[in-house]
CSV table of C-alpha atoms in Angstrom, one decimal:
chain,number,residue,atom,x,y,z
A,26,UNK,CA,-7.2,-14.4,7.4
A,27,UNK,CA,-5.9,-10.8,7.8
A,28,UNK,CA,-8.1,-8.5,9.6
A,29,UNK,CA,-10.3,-6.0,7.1
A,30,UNK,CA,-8.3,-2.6,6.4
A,31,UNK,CA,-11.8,-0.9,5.2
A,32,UNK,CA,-15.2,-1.6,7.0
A,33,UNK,CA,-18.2,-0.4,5.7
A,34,UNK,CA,-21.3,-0.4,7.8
A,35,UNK,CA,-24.9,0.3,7.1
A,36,UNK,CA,-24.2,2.3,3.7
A,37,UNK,CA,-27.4,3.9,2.5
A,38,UNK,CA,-26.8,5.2,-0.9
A,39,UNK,CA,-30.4,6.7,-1.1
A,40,UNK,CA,-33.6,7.3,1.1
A,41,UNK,CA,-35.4,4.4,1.2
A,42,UNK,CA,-32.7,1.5,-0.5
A,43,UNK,CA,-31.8,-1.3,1.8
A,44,UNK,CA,-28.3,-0.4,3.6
A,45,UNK,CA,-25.4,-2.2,2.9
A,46,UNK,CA,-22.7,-3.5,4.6
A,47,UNK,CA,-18.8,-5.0,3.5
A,48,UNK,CA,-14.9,-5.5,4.3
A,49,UNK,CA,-12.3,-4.9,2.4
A,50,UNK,CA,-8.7,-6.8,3.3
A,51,UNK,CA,-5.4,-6.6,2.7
A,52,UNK,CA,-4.5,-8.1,-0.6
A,53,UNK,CA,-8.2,-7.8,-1.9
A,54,UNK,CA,-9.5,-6.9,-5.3
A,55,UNK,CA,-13.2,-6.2,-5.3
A,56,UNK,CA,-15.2,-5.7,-7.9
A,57,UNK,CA,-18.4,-3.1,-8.4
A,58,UNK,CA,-20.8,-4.1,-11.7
A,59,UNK,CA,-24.1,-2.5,-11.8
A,60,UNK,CA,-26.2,-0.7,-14.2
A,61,UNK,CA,-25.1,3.2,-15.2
A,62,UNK,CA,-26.8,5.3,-12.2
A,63,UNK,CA,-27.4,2.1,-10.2
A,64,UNK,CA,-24.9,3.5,-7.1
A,65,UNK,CA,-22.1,1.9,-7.5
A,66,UNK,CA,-20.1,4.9,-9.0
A,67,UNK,CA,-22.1,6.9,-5.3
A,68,UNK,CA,-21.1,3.7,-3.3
A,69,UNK,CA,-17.0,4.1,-5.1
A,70,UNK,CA,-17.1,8.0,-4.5
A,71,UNK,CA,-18.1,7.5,-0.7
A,72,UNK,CA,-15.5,5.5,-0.1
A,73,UNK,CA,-12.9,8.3,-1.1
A,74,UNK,CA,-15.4,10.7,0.8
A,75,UNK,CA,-16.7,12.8,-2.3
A,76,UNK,CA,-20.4,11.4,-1.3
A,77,UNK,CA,-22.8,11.8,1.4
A,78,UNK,CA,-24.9,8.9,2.3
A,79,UNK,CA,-26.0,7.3,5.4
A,80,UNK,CA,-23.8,4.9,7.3
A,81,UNK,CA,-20.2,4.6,7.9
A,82,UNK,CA,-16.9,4.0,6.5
A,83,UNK,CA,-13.8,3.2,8.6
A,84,UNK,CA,-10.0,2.5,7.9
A,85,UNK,CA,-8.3,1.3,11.0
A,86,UNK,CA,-10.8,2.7,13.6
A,87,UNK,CA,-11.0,6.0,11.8
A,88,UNK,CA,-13.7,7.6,10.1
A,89,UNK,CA,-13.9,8.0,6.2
A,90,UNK,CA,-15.9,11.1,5.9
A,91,UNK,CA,-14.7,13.2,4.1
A,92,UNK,CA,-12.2,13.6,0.7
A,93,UNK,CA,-9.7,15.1,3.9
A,94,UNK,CA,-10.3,12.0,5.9
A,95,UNK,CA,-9.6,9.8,3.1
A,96,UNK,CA,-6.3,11.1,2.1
A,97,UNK,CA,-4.9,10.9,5.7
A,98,UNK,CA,-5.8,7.7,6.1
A,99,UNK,CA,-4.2,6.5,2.9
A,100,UNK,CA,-7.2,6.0,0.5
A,101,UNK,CA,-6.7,7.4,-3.2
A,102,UNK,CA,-9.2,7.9,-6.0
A,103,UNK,CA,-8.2,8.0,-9.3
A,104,UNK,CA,-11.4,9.6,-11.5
A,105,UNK,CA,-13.4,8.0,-14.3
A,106,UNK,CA,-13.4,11.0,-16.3
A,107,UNK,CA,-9.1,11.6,-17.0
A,108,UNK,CA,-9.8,15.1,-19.1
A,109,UNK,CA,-12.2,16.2,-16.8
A,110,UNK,CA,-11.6,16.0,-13.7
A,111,UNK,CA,-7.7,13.3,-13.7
A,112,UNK,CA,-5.2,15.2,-15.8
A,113,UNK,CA,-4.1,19.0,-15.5
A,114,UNK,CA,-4.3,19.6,-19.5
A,115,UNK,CA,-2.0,22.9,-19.5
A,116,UNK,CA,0.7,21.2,-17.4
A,117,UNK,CA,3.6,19.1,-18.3
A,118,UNK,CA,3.8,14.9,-17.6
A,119,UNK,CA,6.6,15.6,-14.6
A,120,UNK,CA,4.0,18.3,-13.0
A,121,UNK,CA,1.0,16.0,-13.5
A,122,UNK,CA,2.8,13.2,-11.7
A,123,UNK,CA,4.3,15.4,-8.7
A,124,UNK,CA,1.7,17.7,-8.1
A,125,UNK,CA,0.0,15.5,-5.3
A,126,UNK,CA,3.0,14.7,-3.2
A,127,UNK,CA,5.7,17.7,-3.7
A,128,UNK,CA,6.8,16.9,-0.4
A,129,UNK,CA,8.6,13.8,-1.6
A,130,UNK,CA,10.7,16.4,-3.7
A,131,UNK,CA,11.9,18.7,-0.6
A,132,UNK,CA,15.8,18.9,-0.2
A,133,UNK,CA,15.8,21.6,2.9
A,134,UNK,CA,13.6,24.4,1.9
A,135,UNK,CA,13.7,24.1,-1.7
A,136,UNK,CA,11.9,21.5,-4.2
A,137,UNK,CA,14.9,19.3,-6.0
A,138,UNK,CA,14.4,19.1,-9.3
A,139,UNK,CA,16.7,16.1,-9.7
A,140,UNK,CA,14.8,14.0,-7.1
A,141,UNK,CA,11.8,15.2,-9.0
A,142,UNK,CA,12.3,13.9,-12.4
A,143,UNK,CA,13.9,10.7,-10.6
A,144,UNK,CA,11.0,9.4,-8.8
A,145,UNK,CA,9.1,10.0,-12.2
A,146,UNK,CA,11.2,7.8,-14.1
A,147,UNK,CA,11.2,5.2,-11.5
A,148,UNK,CA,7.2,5.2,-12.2
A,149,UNK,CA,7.4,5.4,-15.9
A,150,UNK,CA,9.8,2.5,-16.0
A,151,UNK,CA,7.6,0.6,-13.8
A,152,UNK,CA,4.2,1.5,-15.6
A,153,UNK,CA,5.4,1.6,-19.0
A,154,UNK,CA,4.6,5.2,-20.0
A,155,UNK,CA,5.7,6.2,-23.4
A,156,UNK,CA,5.9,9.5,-23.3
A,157,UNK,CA,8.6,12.3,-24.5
A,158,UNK,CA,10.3,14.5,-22.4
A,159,UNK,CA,9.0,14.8,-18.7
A,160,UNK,CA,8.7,18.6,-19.6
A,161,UNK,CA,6.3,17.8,-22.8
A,162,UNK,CA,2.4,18.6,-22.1
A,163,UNK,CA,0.7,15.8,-21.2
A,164,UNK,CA,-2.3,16.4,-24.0
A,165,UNK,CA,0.6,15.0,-26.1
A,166,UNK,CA,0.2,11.7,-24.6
A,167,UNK,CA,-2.3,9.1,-25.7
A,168,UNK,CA,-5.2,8.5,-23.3
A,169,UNK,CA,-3.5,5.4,-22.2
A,170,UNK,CA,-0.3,7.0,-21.4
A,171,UNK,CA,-2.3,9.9,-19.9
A,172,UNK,CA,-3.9,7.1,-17.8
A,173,UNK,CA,-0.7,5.2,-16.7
A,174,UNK,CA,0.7,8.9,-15.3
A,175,UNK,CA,-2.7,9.2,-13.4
A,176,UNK,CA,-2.1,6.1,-11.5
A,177,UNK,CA,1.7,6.8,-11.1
A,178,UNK,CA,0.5,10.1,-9.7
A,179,UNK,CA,-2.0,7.9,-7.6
A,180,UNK,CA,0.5,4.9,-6.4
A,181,UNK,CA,3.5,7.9,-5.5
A,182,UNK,CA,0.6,8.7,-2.3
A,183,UNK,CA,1.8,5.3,-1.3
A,184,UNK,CA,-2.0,3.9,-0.9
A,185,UNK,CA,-3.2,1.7,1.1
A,186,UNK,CA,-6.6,1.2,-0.7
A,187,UNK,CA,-7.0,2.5,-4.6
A,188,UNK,CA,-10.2,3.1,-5.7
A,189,UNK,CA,-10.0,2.9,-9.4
A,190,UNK,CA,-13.4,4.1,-11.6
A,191,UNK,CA,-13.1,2.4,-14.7
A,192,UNK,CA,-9.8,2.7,-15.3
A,193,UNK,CA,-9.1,1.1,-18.6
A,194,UNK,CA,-11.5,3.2,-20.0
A,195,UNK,CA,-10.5,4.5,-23.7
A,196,UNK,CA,-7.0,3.0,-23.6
A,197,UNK,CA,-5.8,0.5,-25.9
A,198,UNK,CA,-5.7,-3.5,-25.6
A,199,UNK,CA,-1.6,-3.4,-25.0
A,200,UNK,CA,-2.1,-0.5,-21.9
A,201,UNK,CA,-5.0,-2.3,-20.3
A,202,UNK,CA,-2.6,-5.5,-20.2
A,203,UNK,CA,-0.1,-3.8,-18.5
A,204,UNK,CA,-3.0,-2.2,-16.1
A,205,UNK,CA,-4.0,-5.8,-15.4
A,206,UNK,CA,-0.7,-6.5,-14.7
A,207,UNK,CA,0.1,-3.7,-12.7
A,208,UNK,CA,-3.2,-4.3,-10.3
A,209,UNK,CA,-2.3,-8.2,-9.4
A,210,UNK,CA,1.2,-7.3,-8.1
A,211,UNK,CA,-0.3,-4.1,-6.2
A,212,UNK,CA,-2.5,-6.8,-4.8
A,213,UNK,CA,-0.1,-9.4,-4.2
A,214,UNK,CA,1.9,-6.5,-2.1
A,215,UNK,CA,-0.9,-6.6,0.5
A,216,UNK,CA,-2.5,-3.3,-1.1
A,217,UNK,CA,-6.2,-3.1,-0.9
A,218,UNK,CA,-8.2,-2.4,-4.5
A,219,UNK,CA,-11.7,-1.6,-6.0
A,220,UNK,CA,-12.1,-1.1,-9.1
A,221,UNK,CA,-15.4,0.0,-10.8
A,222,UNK,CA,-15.5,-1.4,-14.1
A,223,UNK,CA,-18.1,-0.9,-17.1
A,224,UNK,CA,-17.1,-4.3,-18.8
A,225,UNK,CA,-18.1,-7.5,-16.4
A,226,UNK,CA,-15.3,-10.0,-18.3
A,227,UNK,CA,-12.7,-7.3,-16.7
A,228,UNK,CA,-13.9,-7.3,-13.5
A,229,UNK,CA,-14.2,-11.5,-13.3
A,230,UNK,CA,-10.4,-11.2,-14.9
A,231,UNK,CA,-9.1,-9.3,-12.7
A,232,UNK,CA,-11.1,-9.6,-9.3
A,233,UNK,CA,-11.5,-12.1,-6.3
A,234,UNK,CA,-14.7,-10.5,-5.1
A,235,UNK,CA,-17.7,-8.5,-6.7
A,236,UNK,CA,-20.7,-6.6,-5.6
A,237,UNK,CA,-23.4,-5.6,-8.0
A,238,UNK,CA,-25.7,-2.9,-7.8
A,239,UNK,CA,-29.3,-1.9,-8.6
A,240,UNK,CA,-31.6,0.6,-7.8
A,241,UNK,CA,-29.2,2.1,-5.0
A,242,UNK,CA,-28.6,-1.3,-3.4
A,243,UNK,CA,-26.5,-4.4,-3.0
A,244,UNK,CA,-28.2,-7.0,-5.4
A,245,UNK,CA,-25.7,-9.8,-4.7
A,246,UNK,CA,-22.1,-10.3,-3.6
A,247,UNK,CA,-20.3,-13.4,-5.5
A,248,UNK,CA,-16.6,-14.9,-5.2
A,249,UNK,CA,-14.8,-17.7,-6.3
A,250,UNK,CA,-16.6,-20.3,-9.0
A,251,UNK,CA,-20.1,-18.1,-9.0
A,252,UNK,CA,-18.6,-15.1,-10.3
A,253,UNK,CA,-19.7,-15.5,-13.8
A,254,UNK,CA,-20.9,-13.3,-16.6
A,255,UNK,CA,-24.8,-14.5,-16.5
A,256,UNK,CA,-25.0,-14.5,-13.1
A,257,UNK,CA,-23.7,-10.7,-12.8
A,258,UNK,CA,-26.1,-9.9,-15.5
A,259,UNK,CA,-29.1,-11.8,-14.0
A,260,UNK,CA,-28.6,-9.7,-10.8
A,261,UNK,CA,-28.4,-6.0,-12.8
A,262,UNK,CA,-31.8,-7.2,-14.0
A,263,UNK,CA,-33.0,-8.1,-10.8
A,264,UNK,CA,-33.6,-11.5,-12.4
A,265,UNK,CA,-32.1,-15.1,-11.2
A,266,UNK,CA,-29.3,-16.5,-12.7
């Protein structure tokens, strides 16, 4: 078995809930169910350093404290919320995509244009954005679309854990497909996922692990033949399955 490429270590999500403690390996797709304001959307963000709580988080020996700390060390967020606080609404698709990694651009001095709109439709291709002209807005693409050049933006960081809140949230039945799809071979790659999801049957789809949450705390962890859909809701009640 591969040695864990996240290790989390007496998590306290609030004063007074019972700490928790996980791994995270290679290849991995673990799940987070819980309640709205049960902490697993606090337990998701401290992974990607936008929470403080007690305890520790480490990739590879180094310290997760921070969002700065997180993107050194490979570990990408992609938000709940895409018009909020995912998509820049008065930029264009190609600017949404690039604007995290303009580096990958540089020819010399200067930002390349050409290499630009190439690795952007290299990611379209692969995702299956419909979308106009990489110069278009992107509030001209649906929310699905909007969503697939979110993650595109996300997977150019070259990640080695995604964090994913919800993210076939608002898009249609065709997009999450692809989504699902997209997830198992970033998995099968050896890259390292946890997705917060809202809808149980997505997460037992799509996931070889799952934690849920309540009141600020681990309720159970399940895998293989007891991840079912009363047994995750038996544990958001507190109640047994």
């Amino acid at each position: 078995m591969a040695d864990p490429v996240l290790t989390v270590s007496d998590m306290s999500l609030r004063p007074g809930a019972v700490p928790l403690s996980t791994t995270l390996r290679p290849g991995e797709i673990l799940g987070l169910a819980g309640l709205d304001g049960h902490g697993q959307d606090m337990f998701l963000r401290r992974l990607a350093g936008l929470e403080r709580t007690g305890g520790t988080v480490e990739l590879g020996g180094n310290a997760i404290a921070s969002f700065r700390d997180a993107e050194r060390n490979a570990v990408v967020y992609v938000p709940r919320d895409r018009r909020s606080t995912g998509i820049f609404p008065g930029l264009s698709i190609l600017d949404n995509f690039a604007i995290a990694t303009p580096g990958r651009d540089r020819r010399g001095p200067l930002i390349s244009a050409r290499a630009r709109r190439a690795r952007y439709e290299g990611w379209k291709e692969r995702l299956k954005i419909v979308a106009p002209s990489p110069e278009a807005p992107i509030t001209a693409l649906s929310g699905g679309n909007q969503q697939k050049v979110l993650l595109a933006r996300a997977l150019a960081r070259d990640p080695r854990v995604l964090l994913l809140n919800d993210p076939t949230r608002g898009v249609d039945v065709a997009t999450r497909h692809v989504l699902y799809d997209l997830f198992a071979e970033l998995a099968a790659g050896g890259m390292a996922l946890v997705i917060l999801s809202s809808e149980i049957e997505e997460i037992l789809v799509l996931c070889h692990r799952v934690l849920v949450f309540r009141e600020h705390a681990l309720a159970a962890e399940m895998k293989g033949e007891a991840m079912r859909t009363e047994s995750v809701i038996a544990a958001m009640f507190g109640r047994a399955a």
